[in-house]
Coordinates of C-alpha atoms in Angstrom, one line a residue:
M240 CA 116.0 -99.4 9.6
L241 CA 115.3 -102.6 8.1
T242 CA 115.4 -105.7 9.7
R243 CA 117.5 -108.8 8.5
S244 CA 114.8 -110.6 7.6
A245 CA 113.4 -107.6 5.3
L246 CA 117.4 -107.8 4.1
L247 CA 117.3 -111.4 3.3
D248 CA 113.7 -111.5 1.9
A249 CA 115.0 -108.8 -0.8
A250 CA 118.1 -110.9 -1.3
A251 CA 115.8 -114.1 -1.9
R252 CA 113.5 -112.5 -4.4
E253 CA 116.8 -111.0 -6.3
V254 CA 117.8 -114.7 -6.4
D255 CA 114.5 -116.3 -7.3
A256 CA 114.2 -113.8 -10.5
H257 CA 117.9 -113.4 -11.4
G258 CA 120.2 -116.7 -10.4
Y259 CA 123.0 -116.3 -7.9
G260 CA 125.8 -115.6 -10.4
S261 CA 123.7 -112.7 -11.6
V262 CA 123.3 -110.9 -8.4
A263 CA 125.8 -108.5 -6.8
M264 CA 125.5 -106.9 -3.3
R265 CA 124.4 -103.7 -4.9
H266 CA 121.3 -105.6 -6.3
V267 CA 120.1 -106.4 -3.5
A268 CA 120.6 -103.5 -1.2
R269 CA 118.7 -101.4 -4.3
A270 CA 116.2 -104.0 -3.9
A271 CA 115.7 -103.6 0.1
D272 CA 116.4 -99.5 -0.7
V273 CA 119.4 -99.4 1.4
T274 CA 122.8 -98.5 0.9
T275 CA 125.8 -101.7 0.6
G276 CA 127.1 -100.0 3.4
A277 CA 124.3 -101.1 5.3
L278 CA 123.8 -104.5 4.1
T279 CA 127.4 -105.4 4.3
F280 CA 127.2 -104.0 7.7
H281 CA 124.9 -107.3 8.3
F282 CA 126.3 -109.8 5.9
P283 CA 130.0 -108.9 4.9
T284 CA 130.2 -110.8 2.1
K285 CA 127.6 -111.9 -0.9
S286 CA 127.9 -115.7 0.2
D287 CA 127.1 -115.1 3.7
L288 CA 124.1 -113.5 2.8
F289 CA 123.0 -116.2 0.6
A290 CA 124.1 -118.6 2.4
E291 CA 121.8 -117.5 5.3
V292 CA 118.7 -117.1 2.8
A293 CA 119.4 -120.9 1.9
E294 CA 119.5 -122.2 4.9
L295 CA 116.3 -120.1 6.2
G296 CA 114.3 -121.5 3.3
L297 CA 115.6 -124.8 4.2
T298 CA 114.6 -124.6 7.4
R299 CA 111.0 -123.5 6.5
M300 CA 110.5 -127.1 4.3
R301 CA 111.7 -129.1 7.1
E302 CA 109.3 -127.2 9.7
R303 CA 106.5 -128.1 6.6
A304 CA 107.8 -131.6 6.9
D305 CA 107.7 -132.1 10.3
E306 CA 104.2 -130.6 10.3
V307 CA 102.8 -133.1 7.9
A308 CA 104.3 -136.0 9.7
R309 CA 102.3 -135.5 13.1
L310 CA 99.0 -135.5 11.2
P311 CA 96.7 -138.0 12.1
V312 CA 95.9 -139.2 8.8
A313 CA 97.1 -143.0 6.7
P314 CA 101.0 -142.9 5.8
L315 CA 100.0 -142.8 2.5
R316 CA 97.7 -139.8 2.5
R317 CA 100.5 -138.1 4.6
I318 CA 102.9 -138.5 1.5
S319 CA 100.6 -137.3 -0.5
L320 CA 99.9 -134.0 1.5
L321 CA 103.8 -133.9 2.4
V322 CA 103.8 -133.5 -1.6
L323 CA 101.2 -130.8 -1.5
A324 CA 102.7 -128.9 1.2
L325 CA 105.9 -128.3 -0.3
L326 CA 104.9 -126.9 -3.6
E327 CA 102.0 -124.9 -1.6
L328 CA 105.0 -123.2 0.2
L329 CA 107.3 -123.2 -2.9
H330 CA 104.2 -121.4 -4.5
D331 CA 103.9 -118.7 -1.7
D332 CA 107.4 -118.4 -0.2
V333 CA 110.3 -116.5 -1.8
V334 CA 112.8 -117.7 0.7
A335 CA 112.0 -121.0 0.1
R336 CA 112.1 -120.6 -4.0
A337 CA 115.3 -119.0 -3.5
A338 CA 116.4 -122.1 -1.3
V339 CA 116.2 -124.6 -3.9
R340 CA 117.9 -122.1 -6.5
L341 CA 120.4 -121.6 -4.4
S342 CA 121.2 -125.5 -3.9
R343 CA 121.5 -125.7 -7.2
E344 CA 123.7 -122.6 -7.6
L345 CA 125.5 -121.8 -4.6
P346 CA 128.4 -124.5 -3.3
G347 CA 128.1 -126.0 -0.3
T348 CA 124.8 -125.3 -0.2
G349 CA 123.6 -128.7 0.3
D350 CA 120.5 -130.8 -1.7
W351 CA 117.4 -128.8 -0.9
S352 CA 115.3 -132.4 -0.8
D353 CA 117.6 -133.3 2.3
S354 CA 115.2 -131.0 4.0
W355 CA 112.4 -133.0 3.4
L356 CA 112.9 -136.3 1.7
P357 CA 114.1 -138.2 4.9
A358 CA 110.5 -137.5 6.6
G359 CA 108.8 -138.6 3.3
R360 CA 110.9 -142.1 3.1
E361 CA 109.9 -142.6 6.8
M362 CA 106.1 -141.9 5.7
L363 CA 106.5 -144.3 2.8
R364 CA 108.2 -147.1 5.1
R365 CA 105.0 -147.2 7.2
A366 CA 103.2 -147.0 4.6
D367 CA 104.8 -150.5 3.6
E368 CA 104.2 -151.8 6.9
A369 CA 100.7 -151.3 6.8
G370 CA 100.2 -152.8 3.4
Q371 CA 99.6 -149.8 1.1
L372 CA 101.9 -150.1 -1.2
R373 CA 101.1 -152.8 -4.0
E374 CA 103.3 -156.2 -4.3
G375 CA 106.5 -155.4 -5.6
V376 CA 106.3 -151.3 -5.2
T377 CA 109.2 -150.7 -2.8
P378 CA 109.3 -147.4 -0.4
D379 CA 112.4 -146.7 -2.1
A380 CA 111.0 -146.6 -5.8
V381 CA 107.9 -144.2 -4.5
A382 CA 110.3 -142.2 -3.0
E383 CA 112.4 -141.4 -5.9
M384 CA 109.2 -140.9 -7.6
T385 CA 107.7 -138.1 -5.1
L386 CA 111.5 -136.4 -5.5
H387 CA 111.0 -136.3 -9.5
L388 CA 107.2 -135.0 -9.0
V389 CA 108.4 -132.3 -6.2
A390 CA 111.5 -131.4 -8.2
G391 CA 109.9 -131.5 -11.5
T392 CA 106.8 -129.5 -10.6
E393 CA 109.0 -126.6 -9.1
M394 CA 111.0 -126.1 -12.2
C395 CA 107.9 -125.8 -14.5
A396 CA 106.3 -123.3 -11.7
H397 CA 109.2 -121.4 -11.2
G398 CA 109.1 -120.2 -14.8
G399 CA 105.7 -119.0 -14.9
A400 CA 103.5 -116.1 -12.9
P401 CA 102.3 -117.8 -10.4
A402 CA 105.9 -119.1 -9.0
S403 CA 107.9 -116.1 -9.5
D404 CA 106.2 -113.0 -9.1
G405 CA 103.3 -113.5 -6.7
G406 CA 100.2 -114.3 -8.9
D407 CA 97.0 -115.8 -8.1
G408 CA 98.1 -119.6 -8.6
D409 CA 95.4 -120.5 -11.2
G410 CA 98.7 -122.0 -13.3
G411 CA 100.7 -123.3 -10.5
A412 CA 100.3 -125.7 -7.8
G413 CA 99.8 -123.2 -4.7
G414 CA 96.1 -122.8 -5.5
G415 CA 93.0 -122.4 -7.6
A416 CA 92.1 -124.3 -10.5
G417 CA 96.3 -125.4 -11.0
G418 CA 96.1 -126.6 -7.5
A419 CA 93.6 -129.1 -7.7
R420 CA 94.8 -130.7 -11.3
F421 CA 98.0 -130.5 -9.2
A422 CA 96.8 -132.6 -6.1
A423 CA 94.5 -134.7 -8.9
L424 CA 98.1 -135.8 -10.6
C425 CA 99.6 -136.4 -7.1
D426 CA 96.9 -139.1 -6.2
L427 CA 97.0 -140.6 -9.7
L428 CA 101.0 -141.1 -9.3
L429 CA 101.1 -141.9 -5.4
Y430 CA 97.8 -144.1 -5.6
G431 CA 98.8 -146.1 -8.9
A432 CA 101.4 -147.4 -6.9
S433 CA 98.9 -148.3 -3.9
A434 CA 96.8 -150.8 -2.8
L435 CA 94.5 -148.8 -1.8
R436 CA 92.0 -146.0 -3.6
P437 CA 92.4 -142.4 -3.3
P438 CA 90.4 -141.0 -0.9
G439 CA 88.0 -138.7 -2.4
P440 CA 84.1 -138.1 -2.9
A441 CA 82.0 -141.0 -4.1
P442 CA 81.8 -141.9 -7.6
D443 CA 78.7 -140.4 -9.6
P444 CA 75.5 -143.1 -10.0
P445 CA 75.8 -145.2 -13.4
R446 CA 74.0 -143.5 -16.4
T447 CA 71.8 -146.8 -16.0
A448 CA 70.2 -145.3 -12.6
S449 CA 66.5 -145.0 -12.4
P450 CA 65.3 -141.6 -13.6
R451 CA 64.5 -141.1 -9.4
T452 CA 68.0 -141.6 -8.6
A453 CA 69.2 -139.9 -11.2
S454 CA 66.8 -136.9 -10.6
G455 CA 68.6 -136.6 -7.3
E456 CA 65.5 -137.6 -5.4
N457 CA 67.2 -140.3 -3.5
T458 CA 70.4 -138.1 -2.6

């Protein structure tokens, strides 16, 4: 007999692929390879089932935000890592992706950003107090930019193979070359509002370097 979590996972896969309005209980039962009666024994109604899927996904996002908030790094770096962690979660976790979609399509679910944005706002407040934001840049403005960055990337990824069918991530934000590109974009946007330089490797030597230096003998 399938566990409750397996039924939730099947429901998440259905709503992630087709949307709440297009999914019936029989579709979930078929995806889970159980009878509709077995499914309704655990979840009497469609709204009961998908409300629990949404809550589970939002909880996972909230937990991920709390984990990042405890990292021993500078506040502005922490918000950058939060964005990357959220996109990695959405790339890898169908329940989290389903929760985002349900927050748009299932009345009463609430805004999915409420699961992580308060933690992000606190990170930005601390960054501002530490003098890490440029003069004239407010924490609220950066928080809004961060929200649009995460939401826009999630919507783009949802329509592509890496986010919807478990691809290897090369085109999404979860890993590979796509993950590196997204990390660079995140740094570009967040550190454009910063009084600091983004963390990273030292720059390459200038083209006018001596042949000895350019050959790598002094590195």
